[in-house]
Coordinates of C-alpha atoms in Angstrom, one line a residue:
Chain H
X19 CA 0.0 0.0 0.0
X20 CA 1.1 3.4 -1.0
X21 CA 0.1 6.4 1.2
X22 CA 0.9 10.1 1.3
X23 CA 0.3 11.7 4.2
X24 CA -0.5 15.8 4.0
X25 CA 3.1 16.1 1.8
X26 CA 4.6 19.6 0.7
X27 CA 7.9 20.0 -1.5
X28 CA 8.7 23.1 -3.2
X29 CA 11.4 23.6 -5.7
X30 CA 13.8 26.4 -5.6
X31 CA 13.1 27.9 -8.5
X32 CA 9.0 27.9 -7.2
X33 CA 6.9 25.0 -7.8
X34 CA 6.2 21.8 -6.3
X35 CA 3.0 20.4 -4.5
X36 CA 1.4 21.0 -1.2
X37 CA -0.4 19.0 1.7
X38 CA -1.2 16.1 -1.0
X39 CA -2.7 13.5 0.7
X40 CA -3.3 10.1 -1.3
X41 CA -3.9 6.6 -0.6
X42 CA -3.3 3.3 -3.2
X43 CA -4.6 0.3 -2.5
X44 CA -2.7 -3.3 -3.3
X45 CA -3.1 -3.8 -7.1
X46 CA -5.3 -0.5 -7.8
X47 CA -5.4 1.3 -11.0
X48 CA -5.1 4.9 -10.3
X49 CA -4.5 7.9 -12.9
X50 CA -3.1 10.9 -12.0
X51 CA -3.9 13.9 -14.3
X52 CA -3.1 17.3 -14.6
X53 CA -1.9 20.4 -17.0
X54 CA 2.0 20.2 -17.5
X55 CA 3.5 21.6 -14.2
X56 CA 0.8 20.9 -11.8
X57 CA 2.7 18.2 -10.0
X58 CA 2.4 14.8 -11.1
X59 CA 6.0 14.2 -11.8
X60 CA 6.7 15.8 -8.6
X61 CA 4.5 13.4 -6.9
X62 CA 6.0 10.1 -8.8
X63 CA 9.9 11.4 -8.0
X64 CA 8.7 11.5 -4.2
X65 CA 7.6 8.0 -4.6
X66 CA 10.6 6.2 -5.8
X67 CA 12.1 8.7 -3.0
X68 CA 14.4 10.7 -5.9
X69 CA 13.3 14.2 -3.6
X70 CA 12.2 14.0 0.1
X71 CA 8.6 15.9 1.1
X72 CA 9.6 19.1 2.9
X73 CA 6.4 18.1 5.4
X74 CA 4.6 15.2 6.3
X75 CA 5.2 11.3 5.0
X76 CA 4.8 9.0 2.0
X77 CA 4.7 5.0 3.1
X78 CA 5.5 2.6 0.9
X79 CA 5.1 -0.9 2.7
X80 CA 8.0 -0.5 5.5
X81 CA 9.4 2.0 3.5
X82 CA 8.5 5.8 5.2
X83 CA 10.2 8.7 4.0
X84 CA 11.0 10.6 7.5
X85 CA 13.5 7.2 8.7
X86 CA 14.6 5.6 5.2
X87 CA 18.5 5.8 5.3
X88 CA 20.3 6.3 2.3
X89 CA 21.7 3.3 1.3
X90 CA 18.2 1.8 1.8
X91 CA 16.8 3.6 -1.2
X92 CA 18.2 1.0 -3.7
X93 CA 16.2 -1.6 -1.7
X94 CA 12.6 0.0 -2.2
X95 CA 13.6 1.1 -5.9
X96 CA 13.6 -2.6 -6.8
X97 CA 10.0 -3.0 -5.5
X98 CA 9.0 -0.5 -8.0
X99 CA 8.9 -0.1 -11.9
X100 CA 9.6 3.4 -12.9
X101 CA 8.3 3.9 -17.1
X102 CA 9.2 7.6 -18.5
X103 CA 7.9 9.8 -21.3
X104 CA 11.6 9.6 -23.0
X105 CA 11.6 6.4 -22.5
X106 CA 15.1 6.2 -20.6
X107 CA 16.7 3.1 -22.7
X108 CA 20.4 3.1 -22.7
X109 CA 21.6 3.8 -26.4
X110 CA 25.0 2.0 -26.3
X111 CA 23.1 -1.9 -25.2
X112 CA 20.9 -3.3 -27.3
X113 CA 17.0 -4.4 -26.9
X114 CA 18.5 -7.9 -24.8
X115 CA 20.7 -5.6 -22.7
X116 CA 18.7 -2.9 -21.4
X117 CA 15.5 -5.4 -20.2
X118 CA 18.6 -7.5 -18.3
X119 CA 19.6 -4.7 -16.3
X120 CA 17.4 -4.8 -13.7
X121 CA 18.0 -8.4 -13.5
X122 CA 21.8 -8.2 -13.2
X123 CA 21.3 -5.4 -10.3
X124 CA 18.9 -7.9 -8.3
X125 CA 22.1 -10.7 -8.8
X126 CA 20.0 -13.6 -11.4
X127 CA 22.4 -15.8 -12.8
X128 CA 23.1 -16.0 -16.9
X129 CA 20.7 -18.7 -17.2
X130 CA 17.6 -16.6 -15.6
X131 CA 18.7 -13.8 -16.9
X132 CA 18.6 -15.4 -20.9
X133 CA 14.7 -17.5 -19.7
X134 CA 12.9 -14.3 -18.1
X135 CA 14.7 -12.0 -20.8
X136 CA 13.2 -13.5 -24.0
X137 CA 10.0 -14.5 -22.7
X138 CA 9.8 -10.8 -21.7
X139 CA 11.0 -9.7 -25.4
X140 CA 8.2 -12.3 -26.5
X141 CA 5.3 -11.1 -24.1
X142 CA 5.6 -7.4 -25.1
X143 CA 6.1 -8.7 -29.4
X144 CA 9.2 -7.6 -29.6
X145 CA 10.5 -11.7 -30.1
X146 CA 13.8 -11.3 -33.1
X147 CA 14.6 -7.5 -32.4
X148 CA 16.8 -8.6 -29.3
X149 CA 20.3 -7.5 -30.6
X150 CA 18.3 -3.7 -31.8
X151 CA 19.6 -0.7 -30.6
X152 CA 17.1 2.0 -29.1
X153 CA 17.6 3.8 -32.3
X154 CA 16.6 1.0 -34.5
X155 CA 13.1 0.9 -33.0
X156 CA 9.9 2.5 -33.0
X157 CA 8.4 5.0 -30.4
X158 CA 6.2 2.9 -29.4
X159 CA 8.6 -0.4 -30.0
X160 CA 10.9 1.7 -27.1
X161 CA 8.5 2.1 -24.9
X162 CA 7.1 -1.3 -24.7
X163 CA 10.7 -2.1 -23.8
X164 CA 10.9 0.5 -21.0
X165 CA 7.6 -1.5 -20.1
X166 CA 9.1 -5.0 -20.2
X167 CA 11.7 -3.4 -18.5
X168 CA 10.2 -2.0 -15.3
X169 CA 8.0 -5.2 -14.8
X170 CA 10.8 -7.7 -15.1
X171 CA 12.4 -7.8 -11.7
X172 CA 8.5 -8.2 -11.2
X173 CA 7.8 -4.7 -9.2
X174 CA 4.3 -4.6 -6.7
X175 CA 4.5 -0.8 -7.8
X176 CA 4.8 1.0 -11.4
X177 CA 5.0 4.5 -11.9
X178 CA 4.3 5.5 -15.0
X179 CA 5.3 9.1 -15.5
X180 CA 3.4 10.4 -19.3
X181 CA 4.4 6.6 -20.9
X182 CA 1.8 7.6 -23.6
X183 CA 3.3 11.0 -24.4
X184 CA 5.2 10.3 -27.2
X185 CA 2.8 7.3 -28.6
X186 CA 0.1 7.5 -31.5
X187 CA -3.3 6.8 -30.5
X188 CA -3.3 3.0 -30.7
X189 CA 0.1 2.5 -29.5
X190 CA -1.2 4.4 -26.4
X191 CA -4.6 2.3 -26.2
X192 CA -2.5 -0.5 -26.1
X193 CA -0.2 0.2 -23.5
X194 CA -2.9 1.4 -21.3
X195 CA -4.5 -2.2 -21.8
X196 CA -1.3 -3.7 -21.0
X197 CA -0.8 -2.2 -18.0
X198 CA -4.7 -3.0 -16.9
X199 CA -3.5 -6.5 -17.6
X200 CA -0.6 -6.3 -15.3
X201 CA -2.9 -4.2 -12.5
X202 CA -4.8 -7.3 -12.5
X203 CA -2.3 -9.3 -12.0
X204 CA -1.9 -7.6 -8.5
X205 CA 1.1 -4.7 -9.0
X206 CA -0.1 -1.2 -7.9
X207 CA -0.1 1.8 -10.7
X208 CA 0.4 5.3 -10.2
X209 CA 0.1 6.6 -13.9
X210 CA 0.5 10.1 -14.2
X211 CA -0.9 11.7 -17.3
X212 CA -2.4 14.7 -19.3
X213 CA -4.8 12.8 -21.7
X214 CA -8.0 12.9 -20.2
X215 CA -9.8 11.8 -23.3
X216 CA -7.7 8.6 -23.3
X217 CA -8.6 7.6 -19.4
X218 CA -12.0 8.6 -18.7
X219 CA -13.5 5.7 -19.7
X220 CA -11.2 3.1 -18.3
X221 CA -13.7 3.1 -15.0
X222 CA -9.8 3.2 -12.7
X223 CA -9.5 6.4 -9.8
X224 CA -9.1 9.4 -11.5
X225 CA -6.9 12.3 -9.3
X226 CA -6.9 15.3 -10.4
X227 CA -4.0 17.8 -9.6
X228 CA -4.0 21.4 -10.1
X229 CA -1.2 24.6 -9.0
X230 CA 0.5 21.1 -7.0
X231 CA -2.7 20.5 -5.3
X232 CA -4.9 17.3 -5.6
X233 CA -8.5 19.0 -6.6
X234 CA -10.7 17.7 -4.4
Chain C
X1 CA 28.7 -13.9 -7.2
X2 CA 26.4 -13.1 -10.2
X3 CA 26.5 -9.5 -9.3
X4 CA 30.0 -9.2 -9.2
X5 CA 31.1 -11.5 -12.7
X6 CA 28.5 -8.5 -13.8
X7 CA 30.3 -5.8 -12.4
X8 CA 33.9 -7.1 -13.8
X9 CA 32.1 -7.8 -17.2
X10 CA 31.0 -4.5 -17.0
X11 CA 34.2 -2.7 -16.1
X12 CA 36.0 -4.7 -19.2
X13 CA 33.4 -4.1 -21.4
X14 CA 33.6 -0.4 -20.5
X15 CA 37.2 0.3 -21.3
X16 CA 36.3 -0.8 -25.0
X17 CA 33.3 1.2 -24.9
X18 CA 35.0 4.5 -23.3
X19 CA 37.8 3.8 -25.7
X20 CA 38.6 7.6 -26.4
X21 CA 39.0 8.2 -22.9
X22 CA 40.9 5.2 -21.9
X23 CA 43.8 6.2 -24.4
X24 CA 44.3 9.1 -22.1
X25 CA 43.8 7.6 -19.3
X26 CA 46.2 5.0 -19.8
X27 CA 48.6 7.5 -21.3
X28 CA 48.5 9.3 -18.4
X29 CA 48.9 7.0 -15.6
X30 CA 52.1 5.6 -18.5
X31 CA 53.5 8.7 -17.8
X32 CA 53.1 8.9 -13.8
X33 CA 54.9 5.4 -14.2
X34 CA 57.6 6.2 -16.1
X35 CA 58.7 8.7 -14.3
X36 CA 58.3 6.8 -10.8
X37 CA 59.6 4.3 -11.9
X38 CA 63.0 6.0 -13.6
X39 CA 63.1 7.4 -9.9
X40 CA 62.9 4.3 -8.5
X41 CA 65.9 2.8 -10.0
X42 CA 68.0 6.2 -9.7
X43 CA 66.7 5.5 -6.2
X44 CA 68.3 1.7 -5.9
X45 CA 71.3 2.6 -7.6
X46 CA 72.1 5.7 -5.1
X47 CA 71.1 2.8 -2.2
X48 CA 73.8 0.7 -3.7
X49 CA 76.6 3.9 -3.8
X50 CA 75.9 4.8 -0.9
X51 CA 76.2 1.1 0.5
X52 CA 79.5 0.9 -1.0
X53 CA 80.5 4.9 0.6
X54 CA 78.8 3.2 4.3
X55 CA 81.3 0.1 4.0
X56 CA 84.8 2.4 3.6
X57 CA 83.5 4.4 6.5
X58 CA 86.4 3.5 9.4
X59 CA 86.9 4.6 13.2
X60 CA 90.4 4.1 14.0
X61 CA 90.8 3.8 17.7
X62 CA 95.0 4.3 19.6
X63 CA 95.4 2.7 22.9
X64 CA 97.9 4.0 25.3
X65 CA 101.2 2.7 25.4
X66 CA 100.3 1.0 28.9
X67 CA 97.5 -1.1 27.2
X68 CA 98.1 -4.6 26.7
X69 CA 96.9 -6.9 23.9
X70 CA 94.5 -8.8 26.2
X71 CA 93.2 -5.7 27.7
X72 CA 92.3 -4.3 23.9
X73 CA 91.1 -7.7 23.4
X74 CA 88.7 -7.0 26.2
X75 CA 88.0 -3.6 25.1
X76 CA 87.0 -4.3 21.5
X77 CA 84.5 -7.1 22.6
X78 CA 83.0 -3.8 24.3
X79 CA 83.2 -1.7 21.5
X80 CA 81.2 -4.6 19.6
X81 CA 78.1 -3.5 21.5
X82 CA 77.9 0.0 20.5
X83 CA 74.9 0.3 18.5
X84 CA 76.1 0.7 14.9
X85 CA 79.8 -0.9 15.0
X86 CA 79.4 -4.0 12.7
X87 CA 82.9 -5.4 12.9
X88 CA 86.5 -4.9 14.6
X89 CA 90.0 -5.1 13.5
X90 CA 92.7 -5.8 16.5
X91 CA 95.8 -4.0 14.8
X92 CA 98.8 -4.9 17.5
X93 CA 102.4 -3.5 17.6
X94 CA 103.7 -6.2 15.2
X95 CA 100.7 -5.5 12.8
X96 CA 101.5 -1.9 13.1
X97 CA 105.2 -2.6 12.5
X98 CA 104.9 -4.4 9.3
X99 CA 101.9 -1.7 8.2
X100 CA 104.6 0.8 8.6
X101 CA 107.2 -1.2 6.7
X102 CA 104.8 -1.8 3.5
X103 CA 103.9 1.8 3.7
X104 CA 107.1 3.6 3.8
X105 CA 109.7 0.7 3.2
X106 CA 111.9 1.0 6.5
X107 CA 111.8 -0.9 9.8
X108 CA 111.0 1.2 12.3
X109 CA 112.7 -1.3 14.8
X110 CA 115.9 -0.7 12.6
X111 CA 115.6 3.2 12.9
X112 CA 114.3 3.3 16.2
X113 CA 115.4 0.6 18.3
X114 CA 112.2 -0.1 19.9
X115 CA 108.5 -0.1 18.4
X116 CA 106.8 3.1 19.2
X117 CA 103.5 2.5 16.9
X118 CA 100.8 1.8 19.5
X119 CA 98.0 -1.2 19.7
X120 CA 95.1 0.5 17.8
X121 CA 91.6 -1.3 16.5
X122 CA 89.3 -0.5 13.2
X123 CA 85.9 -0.2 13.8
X124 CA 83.8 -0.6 11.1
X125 CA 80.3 0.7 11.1
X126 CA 76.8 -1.4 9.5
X127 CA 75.9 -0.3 5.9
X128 CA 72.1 -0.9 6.2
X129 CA 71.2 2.1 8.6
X130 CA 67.5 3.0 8.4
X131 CA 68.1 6.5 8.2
X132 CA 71.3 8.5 8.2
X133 CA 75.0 7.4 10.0
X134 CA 75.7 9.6 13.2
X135 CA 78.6 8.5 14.4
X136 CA 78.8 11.7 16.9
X137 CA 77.5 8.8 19.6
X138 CA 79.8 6.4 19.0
X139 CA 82.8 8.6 19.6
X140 CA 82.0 9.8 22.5
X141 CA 80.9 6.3 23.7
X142 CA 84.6 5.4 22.6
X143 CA 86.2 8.5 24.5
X144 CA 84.6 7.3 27.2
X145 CA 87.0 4.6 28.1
X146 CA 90.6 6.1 29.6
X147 CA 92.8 3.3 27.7
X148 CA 91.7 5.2 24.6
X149 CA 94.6 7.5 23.5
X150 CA 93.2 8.9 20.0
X151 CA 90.3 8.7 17.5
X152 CA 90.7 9.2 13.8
X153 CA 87.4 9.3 11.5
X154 CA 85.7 10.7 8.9
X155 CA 83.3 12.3 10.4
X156 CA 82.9 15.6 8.2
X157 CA 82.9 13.3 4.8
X158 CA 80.2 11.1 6.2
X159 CA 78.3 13.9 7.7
X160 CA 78.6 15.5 4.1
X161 CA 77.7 12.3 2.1
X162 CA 75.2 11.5 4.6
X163 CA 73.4 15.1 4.5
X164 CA 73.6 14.4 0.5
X165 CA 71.5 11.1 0.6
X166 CA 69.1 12.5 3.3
X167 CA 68.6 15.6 0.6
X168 CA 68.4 13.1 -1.8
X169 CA 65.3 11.1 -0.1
X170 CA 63.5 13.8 0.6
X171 CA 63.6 15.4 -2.7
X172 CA 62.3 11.9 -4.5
X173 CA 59.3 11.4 -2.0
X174 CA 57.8 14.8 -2.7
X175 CA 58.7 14.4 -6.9
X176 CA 57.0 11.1 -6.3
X177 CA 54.2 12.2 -4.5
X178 CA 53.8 15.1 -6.6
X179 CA 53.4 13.2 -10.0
X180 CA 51.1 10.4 -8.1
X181 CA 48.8 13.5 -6.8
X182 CA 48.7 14.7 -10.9
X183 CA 48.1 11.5 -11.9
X184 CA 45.5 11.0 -9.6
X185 CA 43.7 14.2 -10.5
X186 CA 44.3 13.6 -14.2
X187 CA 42.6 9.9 -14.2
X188 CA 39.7 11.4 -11.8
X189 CA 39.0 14.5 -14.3
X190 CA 39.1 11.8 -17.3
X191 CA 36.9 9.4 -15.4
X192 CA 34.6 12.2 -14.9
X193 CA 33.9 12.9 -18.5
X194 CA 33.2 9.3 -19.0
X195 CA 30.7 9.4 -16.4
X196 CA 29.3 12.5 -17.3
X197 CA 28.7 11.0 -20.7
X198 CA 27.1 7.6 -19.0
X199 CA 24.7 9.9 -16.9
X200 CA 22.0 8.3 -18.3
X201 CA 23.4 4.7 -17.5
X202 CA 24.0 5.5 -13.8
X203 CA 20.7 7.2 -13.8
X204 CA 18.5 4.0 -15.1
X205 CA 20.9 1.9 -12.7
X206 CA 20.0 4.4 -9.9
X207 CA 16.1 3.9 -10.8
X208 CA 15.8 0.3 -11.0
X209 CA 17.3 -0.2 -7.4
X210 CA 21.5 -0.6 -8.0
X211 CA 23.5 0.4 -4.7
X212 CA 26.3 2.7 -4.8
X213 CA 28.8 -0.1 -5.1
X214 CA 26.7 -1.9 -8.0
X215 CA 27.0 1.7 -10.1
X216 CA 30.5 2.4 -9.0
X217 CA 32.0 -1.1 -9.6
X218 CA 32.4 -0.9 -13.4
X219 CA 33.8 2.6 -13.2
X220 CA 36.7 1.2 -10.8
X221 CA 36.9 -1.8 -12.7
X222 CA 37.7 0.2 -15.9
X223 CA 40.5 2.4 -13.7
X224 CA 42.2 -0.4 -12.9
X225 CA 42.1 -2.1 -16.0
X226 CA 43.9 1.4 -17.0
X227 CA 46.0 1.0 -15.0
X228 CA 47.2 -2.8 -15.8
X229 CA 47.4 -1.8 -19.4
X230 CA 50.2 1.0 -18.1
X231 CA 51.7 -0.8 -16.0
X232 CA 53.0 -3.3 -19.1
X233 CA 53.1 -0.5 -21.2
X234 CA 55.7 1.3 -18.8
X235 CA 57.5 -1.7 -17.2
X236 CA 58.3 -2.7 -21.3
X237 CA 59.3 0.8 -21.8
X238 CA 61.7 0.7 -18.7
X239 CA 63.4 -2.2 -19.2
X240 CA 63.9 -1.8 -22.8
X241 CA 65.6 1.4 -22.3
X242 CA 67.9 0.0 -19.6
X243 CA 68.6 -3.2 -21.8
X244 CA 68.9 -0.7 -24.2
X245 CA 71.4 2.5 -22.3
X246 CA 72.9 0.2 -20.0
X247 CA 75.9 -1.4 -21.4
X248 CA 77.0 2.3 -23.1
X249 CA 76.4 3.7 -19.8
X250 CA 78.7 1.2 -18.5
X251 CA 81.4 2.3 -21.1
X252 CA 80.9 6.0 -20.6
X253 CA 81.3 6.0 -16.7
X254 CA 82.3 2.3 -15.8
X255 CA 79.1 2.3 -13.6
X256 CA 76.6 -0.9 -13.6
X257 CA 73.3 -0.3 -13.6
X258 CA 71.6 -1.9 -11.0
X259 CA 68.1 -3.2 -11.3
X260 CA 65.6 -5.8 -10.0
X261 CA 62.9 -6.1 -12.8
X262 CA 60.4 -7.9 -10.4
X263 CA 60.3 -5.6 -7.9
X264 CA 60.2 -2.6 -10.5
X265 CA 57.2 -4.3 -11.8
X266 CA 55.7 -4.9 -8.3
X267 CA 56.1 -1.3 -7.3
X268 CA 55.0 -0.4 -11.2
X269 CA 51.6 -2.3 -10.5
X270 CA 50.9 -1.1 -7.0
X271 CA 51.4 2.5 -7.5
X272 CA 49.0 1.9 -11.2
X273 CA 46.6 0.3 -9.1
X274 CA 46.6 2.6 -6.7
X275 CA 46.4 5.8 -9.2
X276 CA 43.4 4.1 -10.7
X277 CA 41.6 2.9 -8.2
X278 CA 41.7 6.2 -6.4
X279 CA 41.4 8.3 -9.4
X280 CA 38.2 6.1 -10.3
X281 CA 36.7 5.8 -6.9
X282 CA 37.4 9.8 -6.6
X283 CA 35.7 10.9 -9.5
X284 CA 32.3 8.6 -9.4
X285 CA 32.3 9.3 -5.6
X286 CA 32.2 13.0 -6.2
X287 CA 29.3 12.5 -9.3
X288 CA 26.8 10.0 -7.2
X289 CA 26.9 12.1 -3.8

């Protein structure tokens, strides 16, 4: 369970949210919209604990933001999938190597690594684009991999930070049903987004943030 | 175990992928080495010169004419305790008497009548002093016996030679030190434009949950892989100019060059390892605080 408890940050150069308070449930859906600087990235980097709240706490199974050391961080980043706008693939490893990564962090052995890697490739299509550099695919081809990417050290959370910005219409439909696939499954998502026309029907919890506010 | 065959795959792969940078990485640490290492054998050949110097230095001890030979014999076992006197030579009247004869090619006992020259001892002191010879505390430990008529040394010379070397020490820890504290800076500044171009890389690492040591791993990894590519490159480049110099240095100044290629290599490969390491660790510390 994810909850945010009355959390303010503010950004030097102005910015940030205030007393957002927020609660996700194991395995809900939830969809954080919002005009471009009204918080939602703010909210996702205070998640996966990449900025601190200036007041009050955000709880992430035994993970709290007032007494998380340091060095812990690592430990609750592999409980959670992070998916970005820009995708975020490394351009020097090919399709193979950038979906290992996580895996080689969390210490699998070659052998896992090669099983959980393909049938990854194979689950989001991708299956004979392995050795393809990020430049060799499609928009929507690269984020699919940042997908299979966040979900194979098999997170319970995924924040998805715009992951349809960049996509045509269908590619976007389909990721969305993707990810309602993988909700099911049981793993918590926080996606954060601007495209109210391509949410409101999806029947998940709609948020709605405003001047770094959640409007109520 | 998985993590860390990852890490040293990594670093490898890294110094083929940051090839640009590794050129003047390596060249620069080659450089640091070189230059150590030509100090390090001007160092061992000034150790062995100044080995040779430590052996001629004498004390040479008079009794008084009232000291007999089994009283010096006495006496000298003393002397052996002094700290610093590494052997003693018993010179008696007869020794003295044919000393006298080979050096100026009369008998005194002819001339004279009787044997003036007195029973007298060489002292001579240990080579392998830790630090410089004093030998102000042995003398006086000497004058301190009564039989003792006269000292002769060479105090000034060794105090001079000995002032030298100490000079000489001094001078080749801070060169040393200097060009290890450039070479650390250099490999840390080159480092840091690798990692500023691999931002991304330690970012995504960062994001999916790597610790500190899993994103700095590879980055030391490649240093010291930097640093065993210059160590060959500079112990090859040593030795090939002292196979090389040696034999016409020997003919200019009848002077062998002395040198033990596995310790230069040894002391090659820590002080590489150690540049690398800490000009790695320094720079990828600095970017992931």
């Amino acid at each position: 369970m994810i909850n945010i408890d009355n959390v303010s940050y503010s950004y030097k150069k102005g910015g940030g949210v205030s007393n957002i308070n927020l609660t996700i449930q194991d395995g809900e859906f939830v969809f954080l919209i919002g005009p471009t600087g009204s918080g939602k990235t703010t909210i996702l980097k205070l998640l996966y604990m990449d900025l601190f709240p200036k007041a009050g706490k955000i709880t992430i199974d035994k993970f709290d933001s007032q007494s998380i050391k340091k060095r812990k961080i690592p430990y609750l980043r592999r409980r959670v999938g992070v998916i970005f706008q820009h995708y975020h693939l490394l351009e020097d490893r090919n399709l193979f190597e950038n979906i290992a990564l996580p895996l080689h962090v969390l210490g699998y052995d070659k052998e896992e690594v090669v099983e959980l890697v393909n049938e990854s490739i194979d689950e989001i299509g991708l299956s004979g684009k392995e050795s393809h550099y990020p430049h060799e695919l499609s928009g929507g081809e690269q984020q699919r991999a940042c997908i299979a990417r966040a979900l194979i050290k098999d997170p319970e959370i995924i924040l998805a930070d715009e992951p349809t910005g960049n996509l045509d219409p269908v590619a976007s439909f389909e990721l969305i049903k993707l990810l309602e696939q993988i909700s099911k499954e049981g793993t918590s998502i926080l996606m954060a987004s601007h495209n109210y026309n391509l949410i409101k029907s999806r029947g998940h919890r709609i948020v709605e943030m405003q001047n770094g506010s959640v409007r109520q | 175990m998985n993590k860390l065959i990852f890490i040293l795959a990594e670093g490898f792969k890294n110094v083929w992928r940051h090839k640009s940078s590794a050129v003047s990485s390596v060249f620069s640490i080659y450089l640091t080495l070189i230059v150590s290492g030509s100090l390090l054998i001007v160092s061992q050949n000034t150790n062995k010169l100044i080995e040779y110097l430590r052996d001629k230095y004498k004390i040479e001890v008079f009794f008084k004419d009232s000291v007999t030979e089994k009283r010096v014999e006495e006496l000298t076992a003393d002397f052996k305790s002094i700290n610093g006197v590494n052997s003693i030579t018993i010179i008696s009247k007869k020794d003295a008497e044919r000393i006298f004869k080979s050096q100026f090619g009369d008998d005194i006992l002819s001339i004279l009548g009787y044997n003036p020259l007195p029973i007298s001892c060489v002292i001579n002191l240990k080579k392998d002093w830790p630090s410089r010879i004093d030998i102000k505390p042995i003398i006086s430990n000497l004058r301190k016996y009564r039989e003792v008529d006269e000292i002769n040394h060479q105090g000034k010379l060794i105090s001079r030679i000995e002032n030298y070397y100490e000079s000489f020490l001094e001078i080749m820890v801070v060169i040393v030190s200097i060009t290890l504290i450039i070479a650390v800076f250099i490999i840390s500044n080159t480092v840091k434009l690798t990692i500023l171009s691999k931002k991304e890389l330690i970012r995504s690492l960062q994001l999916i949950g790597a610790t500190k040591s899993f994103v700095k791993g590879p980055f030391i990894i490649e240093g010291v892989v930097h640093g065993l590519l210059a160590t060959v490159l500079s112990f090859y480049t040593i030795i090939g100019v002292l196979n090389f110099s040696k034999y016409f240095i020997y003919d200019l100044t009848r002077f062998d060059i002395y040198y033990d290629q596995v310790f230069i290599f040894q002391v090659l490969l820590s002080l590489s390892l150690l540049v690398g390491f800490i000009g790695s660790n320094r720079a990828i510390s600095r970017f992931l605080k």
